[in-house]
N, CA and C of each residue as an Amber inpcrd file, in Angstrom:
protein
   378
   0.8410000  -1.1850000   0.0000000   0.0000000   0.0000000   0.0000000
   0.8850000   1.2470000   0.0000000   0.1990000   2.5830000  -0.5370000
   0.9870000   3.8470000  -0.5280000   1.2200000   4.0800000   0.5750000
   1.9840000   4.8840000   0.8450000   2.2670000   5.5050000   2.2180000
   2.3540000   6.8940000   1.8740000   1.7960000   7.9680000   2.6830000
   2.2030000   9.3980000   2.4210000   2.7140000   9.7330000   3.6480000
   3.7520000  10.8000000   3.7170000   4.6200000  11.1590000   4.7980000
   4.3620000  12.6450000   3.8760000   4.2160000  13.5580000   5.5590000
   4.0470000  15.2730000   4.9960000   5.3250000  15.2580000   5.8680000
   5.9740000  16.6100000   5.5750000   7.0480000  17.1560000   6.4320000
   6.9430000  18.8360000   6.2110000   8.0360000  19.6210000   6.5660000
   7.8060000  20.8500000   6.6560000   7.3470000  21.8660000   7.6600000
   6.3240000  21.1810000   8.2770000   6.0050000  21.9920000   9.6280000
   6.8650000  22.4910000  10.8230000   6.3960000  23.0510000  11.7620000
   7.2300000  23.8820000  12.5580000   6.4200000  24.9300000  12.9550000
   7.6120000  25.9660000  13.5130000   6.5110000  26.9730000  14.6470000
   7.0730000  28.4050000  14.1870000   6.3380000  28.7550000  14.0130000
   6.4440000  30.1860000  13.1040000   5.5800000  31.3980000  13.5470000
   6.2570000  33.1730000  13.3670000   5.2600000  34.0650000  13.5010000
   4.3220000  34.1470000  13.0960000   3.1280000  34.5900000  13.2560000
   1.9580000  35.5510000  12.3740000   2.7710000  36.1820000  11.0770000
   2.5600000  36.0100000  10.2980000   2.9200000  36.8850000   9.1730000
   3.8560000  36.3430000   8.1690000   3.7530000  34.9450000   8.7580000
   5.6420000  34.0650000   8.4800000   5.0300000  33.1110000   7.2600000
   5.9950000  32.2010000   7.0150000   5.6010000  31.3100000   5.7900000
   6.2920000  29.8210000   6.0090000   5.3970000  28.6360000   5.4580000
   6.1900000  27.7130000   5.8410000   5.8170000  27.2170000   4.4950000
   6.5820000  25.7950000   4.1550000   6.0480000  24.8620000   3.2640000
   6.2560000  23.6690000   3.5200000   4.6490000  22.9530000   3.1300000
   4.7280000  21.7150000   3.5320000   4.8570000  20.3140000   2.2270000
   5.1430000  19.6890000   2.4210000   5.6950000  18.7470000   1.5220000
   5.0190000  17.4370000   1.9910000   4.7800000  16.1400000   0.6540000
   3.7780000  15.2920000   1.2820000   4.1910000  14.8030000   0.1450000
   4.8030000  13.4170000   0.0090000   5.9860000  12.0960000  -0.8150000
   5.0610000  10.8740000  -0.6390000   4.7330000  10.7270000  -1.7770000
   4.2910000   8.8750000  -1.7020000   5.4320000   8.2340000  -1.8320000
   5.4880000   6.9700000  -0.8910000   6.5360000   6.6030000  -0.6580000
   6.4370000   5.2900000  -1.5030000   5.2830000   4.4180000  -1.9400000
   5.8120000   3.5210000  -3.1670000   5.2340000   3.7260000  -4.5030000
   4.5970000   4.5360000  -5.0180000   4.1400000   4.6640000  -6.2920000
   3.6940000   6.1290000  -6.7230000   3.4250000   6.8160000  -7.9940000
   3.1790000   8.4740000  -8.1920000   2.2170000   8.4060000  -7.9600000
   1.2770000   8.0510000  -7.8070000  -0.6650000   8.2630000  -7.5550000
  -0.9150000   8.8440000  -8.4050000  -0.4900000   8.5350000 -10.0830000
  -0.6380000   9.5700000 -11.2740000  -2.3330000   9.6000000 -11.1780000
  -3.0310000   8.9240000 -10.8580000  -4.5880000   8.6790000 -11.2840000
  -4.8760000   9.5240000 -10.0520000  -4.5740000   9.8820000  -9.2260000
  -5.1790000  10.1430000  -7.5180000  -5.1500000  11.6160000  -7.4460000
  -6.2170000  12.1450000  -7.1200000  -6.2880000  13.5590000  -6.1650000
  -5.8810000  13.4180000  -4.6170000  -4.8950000  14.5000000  -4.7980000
  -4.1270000  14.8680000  -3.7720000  -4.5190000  15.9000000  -2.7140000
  -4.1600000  16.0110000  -1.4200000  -4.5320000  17.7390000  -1.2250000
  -4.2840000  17.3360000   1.0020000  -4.5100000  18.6010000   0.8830000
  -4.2190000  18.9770000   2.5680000  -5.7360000  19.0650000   3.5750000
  -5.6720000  18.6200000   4.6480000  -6.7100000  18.9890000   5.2120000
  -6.0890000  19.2390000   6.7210000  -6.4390000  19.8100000   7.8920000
  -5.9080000  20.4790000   9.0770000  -7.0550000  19.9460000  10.1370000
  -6.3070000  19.6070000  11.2040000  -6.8800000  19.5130000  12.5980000
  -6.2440000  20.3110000  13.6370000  -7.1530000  21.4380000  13.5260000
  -7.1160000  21.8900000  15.4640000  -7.2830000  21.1560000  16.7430000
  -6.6600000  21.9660000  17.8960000  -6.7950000  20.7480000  19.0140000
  -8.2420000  21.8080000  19.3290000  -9.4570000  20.7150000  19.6290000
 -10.3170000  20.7320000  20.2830000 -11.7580000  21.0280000  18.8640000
 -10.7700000  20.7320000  17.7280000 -11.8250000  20.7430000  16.7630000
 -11.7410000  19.6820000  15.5880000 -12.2930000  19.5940000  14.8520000
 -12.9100000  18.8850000  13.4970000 -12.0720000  18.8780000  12.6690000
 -11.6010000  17.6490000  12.2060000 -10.3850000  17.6490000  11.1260000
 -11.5230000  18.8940000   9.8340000 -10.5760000  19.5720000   8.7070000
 -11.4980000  20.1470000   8.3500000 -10.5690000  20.3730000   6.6510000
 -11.1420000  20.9300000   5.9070000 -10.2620000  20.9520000   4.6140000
  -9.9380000  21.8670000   3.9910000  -8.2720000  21.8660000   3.6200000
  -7.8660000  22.8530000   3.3070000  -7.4280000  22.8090000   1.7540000
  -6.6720000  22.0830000   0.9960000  -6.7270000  22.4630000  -0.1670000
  -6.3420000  20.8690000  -1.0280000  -6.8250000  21.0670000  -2.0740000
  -6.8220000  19.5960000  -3.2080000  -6.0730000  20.1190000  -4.4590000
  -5.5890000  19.1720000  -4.8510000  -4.9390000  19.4960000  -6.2460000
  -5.7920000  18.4410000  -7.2630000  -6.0590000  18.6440000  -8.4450000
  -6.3040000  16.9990000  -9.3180000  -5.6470000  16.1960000  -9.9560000
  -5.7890000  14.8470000 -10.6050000  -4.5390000  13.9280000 -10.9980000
  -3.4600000  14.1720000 -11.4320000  -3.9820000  14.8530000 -12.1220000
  -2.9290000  15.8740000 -13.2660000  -2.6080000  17.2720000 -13.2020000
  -3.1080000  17.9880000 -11.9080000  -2.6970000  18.9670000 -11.6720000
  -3.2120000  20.1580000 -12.4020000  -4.2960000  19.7430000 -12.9620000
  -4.8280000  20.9590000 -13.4320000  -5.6870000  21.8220000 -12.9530000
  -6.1380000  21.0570000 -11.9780000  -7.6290000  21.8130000 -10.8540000
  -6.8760000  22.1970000  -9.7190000  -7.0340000  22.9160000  -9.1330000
  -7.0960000  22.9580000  -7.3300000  -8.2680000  23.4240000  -6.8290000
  -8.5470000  23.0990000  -5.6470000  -9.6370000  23.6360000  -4.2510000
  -9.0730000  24.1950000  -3.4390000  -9.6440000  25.3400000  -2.1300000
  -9.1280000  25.6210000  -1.4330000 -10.2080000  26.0220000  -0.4630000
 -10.0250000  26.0920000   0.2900000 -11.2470000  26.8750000   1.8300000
 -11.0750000  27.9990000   1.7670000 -11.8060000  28.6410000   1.8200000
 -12.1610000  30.0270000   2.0900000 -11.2230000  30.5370000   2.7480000
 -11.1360000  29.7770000   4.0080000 -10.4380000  30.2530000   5.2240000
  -8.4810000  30.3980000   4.7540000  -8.5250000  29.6590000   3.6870000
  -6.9650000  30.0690000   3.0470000  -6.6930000  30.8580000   1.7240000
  -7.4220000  30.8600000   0.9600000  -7.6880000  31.5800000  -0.4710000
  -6.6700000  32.4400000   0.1500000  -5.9660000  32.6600000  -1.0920000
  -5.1990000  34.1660000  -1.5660000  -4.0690000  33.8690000  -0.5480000
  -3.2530000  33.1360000   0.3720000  -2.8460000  32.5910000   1.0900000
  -1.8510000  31.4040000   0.8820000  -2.6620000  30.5400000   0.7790000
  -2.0010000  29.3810000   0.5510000  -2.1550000  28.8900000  -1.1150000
  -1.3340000  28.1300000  -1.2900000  -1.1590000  27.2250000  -2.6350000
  -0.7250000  26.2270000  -2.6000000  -1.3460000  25.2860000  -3.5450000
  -1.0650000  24.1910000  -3.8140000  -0.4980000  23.6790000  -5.1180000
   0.9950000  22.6090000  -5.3150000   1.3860000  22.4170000  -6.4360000
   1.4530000  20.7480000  -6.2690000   1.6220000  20.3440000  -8.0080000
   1.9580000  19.0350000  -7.9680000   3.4040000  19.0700000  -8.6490000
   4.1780000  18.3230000  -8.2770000   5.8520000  18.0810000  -9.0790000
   5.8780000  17.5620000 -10.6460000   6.3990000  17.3540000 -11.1280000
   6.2420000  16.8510000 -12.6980000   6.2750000  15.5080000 -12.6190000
   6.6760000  14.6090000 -11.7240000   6.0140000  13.7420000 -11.7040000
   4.8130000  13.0650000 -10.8450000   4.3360000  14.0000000 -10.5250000
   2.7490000  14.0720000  -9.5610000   2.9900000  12.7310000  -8.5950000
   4.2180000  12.5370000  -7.7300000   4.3820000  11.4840000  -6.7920000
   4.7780000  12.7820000  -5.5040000   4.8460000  13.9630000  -5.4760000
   4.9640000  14.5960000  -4.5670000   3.8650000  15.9070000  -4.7920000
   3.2460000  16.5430000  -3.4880000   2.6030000  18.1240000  -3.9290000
   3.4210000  18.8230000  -2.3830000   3.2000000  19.7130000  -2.8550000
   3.2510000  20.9650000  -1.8980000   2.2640000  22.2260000  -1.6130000
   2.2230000  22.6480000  -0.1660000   1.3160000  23.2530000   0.3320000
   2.6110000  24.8030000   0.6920000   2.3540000  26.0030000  -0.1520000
   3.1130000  26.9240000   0.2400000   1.8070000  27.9180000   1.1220000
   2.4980000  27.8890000   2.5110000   1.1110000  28.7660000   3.1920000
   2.4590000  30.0090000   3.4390000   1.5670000  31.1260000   2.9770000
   2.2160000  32.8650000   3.0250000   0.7960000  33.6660000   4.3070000
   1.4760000  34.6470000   4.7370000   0.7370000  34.8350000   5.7220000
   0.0170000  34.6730000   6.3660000   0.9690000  33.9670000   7.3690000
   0.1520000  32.8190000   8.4000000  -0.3150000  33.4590000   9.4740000
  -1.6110000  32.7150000  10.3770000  -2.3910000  33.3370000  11.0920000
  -2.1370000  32.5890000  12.1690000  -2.4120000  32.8780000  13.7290000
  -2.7430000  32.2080000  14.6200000  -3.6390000  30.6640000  14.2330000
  -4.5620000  31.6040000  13.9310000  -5.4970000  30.4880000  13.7160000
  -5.5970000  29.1380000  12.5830000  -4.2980000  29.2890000  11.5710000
  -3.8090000  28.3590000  11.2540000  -3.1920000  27.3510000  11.8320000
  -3.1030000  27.5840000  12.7220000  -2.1180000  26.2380000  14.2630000
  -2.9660000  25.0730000  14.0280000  -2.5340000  23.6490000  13.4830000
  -2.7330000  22.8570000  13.6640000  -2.2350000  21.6740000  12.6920000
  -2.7190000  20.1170000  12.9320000  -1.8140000  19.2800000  12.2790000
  -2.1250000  19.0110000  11.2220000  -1.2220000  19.1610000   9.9420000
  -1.7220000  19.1820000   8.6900000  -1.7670000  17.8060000   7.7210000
  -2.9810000  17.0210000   7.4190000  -2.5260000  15.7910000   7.1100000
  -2.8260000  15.5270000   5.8810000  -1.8240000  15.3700000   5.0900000
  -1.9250000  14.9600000   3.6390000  -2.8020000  13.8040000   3.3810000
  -3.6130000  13.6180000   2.3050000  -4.5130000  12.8500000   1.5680000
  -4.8250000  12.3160000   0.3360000  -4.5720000  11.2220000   0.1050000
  -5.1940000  11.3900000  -1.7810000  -6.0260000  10.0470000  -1.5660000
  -6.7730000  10.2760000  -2.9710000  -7.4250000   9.1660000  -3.2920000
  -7.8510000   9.2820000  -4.8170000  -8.9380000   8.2010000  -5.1630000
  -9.0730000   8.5490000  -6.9580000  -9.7690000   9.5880000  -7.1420000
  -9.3520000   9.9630000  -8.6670000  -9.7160000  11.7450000  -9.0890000
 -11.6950000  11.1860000  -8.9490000 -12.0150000   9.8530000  -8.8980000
 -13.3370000  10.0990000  -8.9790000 -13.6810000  10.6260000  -7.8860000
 -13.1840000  11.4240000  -6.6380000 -13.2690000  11.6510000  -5.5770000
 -13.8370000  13.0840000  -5.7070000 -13.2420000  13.9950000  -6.5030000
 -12.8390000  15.0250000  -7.0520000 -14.2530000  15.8490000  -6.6690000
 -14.2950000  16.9390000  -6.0250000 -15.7490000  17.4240000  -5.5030000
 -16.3630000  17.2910000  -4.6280000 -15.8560000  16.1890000  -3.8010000
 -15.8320000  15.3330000  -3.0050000 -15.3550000  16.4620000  -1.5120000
 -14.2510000  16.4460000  -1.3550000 -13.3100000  16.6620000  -0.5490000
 -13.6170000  17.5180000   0.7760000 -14.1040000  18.5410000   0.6610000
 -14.7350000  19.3480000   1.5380000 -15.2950000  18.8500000   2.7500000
 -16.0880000  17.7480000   1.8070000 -16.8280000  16.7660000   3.2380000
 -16.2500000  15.4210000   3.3130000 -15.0520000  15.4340000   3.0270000
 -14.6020000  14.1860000   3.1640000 -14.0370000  13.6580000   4.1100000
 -14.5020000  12.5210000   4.3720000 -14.3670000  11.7820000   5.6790000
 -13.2540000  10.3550000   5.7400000 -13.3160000   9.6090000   4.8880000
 -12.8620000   8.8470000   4.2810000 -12.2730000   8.2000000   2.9130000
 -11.1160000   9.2410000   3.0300000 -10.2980000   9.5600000   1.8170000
  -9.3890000   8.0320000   2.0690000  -9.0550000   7.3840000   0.8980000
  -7.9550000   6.0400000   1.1730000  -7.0740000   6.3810000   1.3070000
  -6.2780000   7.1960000   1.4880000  -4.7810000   7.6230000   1.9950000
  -4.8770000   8.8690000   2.5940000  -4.0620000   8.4510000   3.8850000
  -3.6950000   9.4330000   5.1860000  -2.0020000   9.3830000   5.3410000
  -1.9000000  10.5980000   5.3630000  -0.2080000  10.6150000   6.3250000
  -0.5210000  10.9660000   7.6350000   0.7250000  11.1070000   8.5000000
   0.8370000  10.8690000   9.8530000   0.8600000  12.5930000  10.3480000
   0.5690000  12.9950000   9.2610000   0.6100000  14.6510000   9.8760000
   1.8050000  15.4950000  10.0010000   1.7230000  16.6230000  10.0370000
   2.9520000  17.5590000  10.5210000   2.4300000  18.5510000  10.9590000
   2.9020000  19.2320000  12.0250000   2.8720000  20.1210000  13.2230000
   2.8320000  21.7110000  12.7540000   2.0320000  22.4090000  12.4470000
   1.9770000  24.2640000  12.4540000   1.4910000  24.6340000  13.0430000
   2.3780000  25.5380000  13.7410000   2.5590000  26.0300000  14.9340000
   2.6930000  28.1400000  15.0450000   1.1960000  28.7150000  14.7400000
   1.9240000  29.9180000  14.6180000   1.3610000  30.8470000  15.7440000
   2.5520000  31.2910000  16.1320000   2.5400000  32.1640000  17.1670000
   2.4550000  33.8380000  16.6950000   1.8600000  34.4680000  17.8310000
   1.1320000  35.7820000  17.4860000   1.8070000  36.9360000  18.4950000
């Protein structure tokens, strides 16, 4: 089975920038939508941004628009999450996801995506 591992996180100002990174570790998931979703402590895993198989679509939450971005690599076995002015209220663990592009529309309310990573830690202080 795939494995996804995010990295990148850390603890950063208000105003600061991090990037997060998220590697399938045995195959490209060329067919698979990719993307980020965030858990606060004391709240609801919740969703933050999708890319599509091929990298031609993205999604994003409201709550990050104009903010954050999402890319896929040229060989769509890695994406990245560049978050630019970060908020307090961005603090929390960010866990990479994919599954098939028939998913695609999906995501927002998605609960049970077939691939999870183990998360990484953002941490922004104010």
């Amino acid at each position: 089975q795939v494995q996804l591992v995010e990295s990148g996180g850390g603890l950063v100002q208000a105003g600061g920038s991090l990037r997060l990174s998220c590697v399938a570790s045995a195959r490209t998931l060329s067919s698979y939508a990719m993307g980020w979703f965030r858990q606060a402590a004391g709240k609801e895993r919740e969703f933050v941004a999708a890319i599509s198989w091929n990298g031609g679509n993205t999604d994003y939450a409201d709550s990050v628009k104009g903010r954050f971005t999402i890319a896929r690599d040229k060989a769509e076995h890695r994406i990245w999450l560049q978050m630019d002015s970060l908020k307090p209220e961005d603090t929390a663990i960010y866990y990479c996801a994919a599954d098939h592009q028939s998913t695609w529309g999906t995501w927002a309310y998605a609960r049970h995506l077939e691939l999870w990573g183990q998360g990484t830690l953002v941490n922004v202080s104010s």
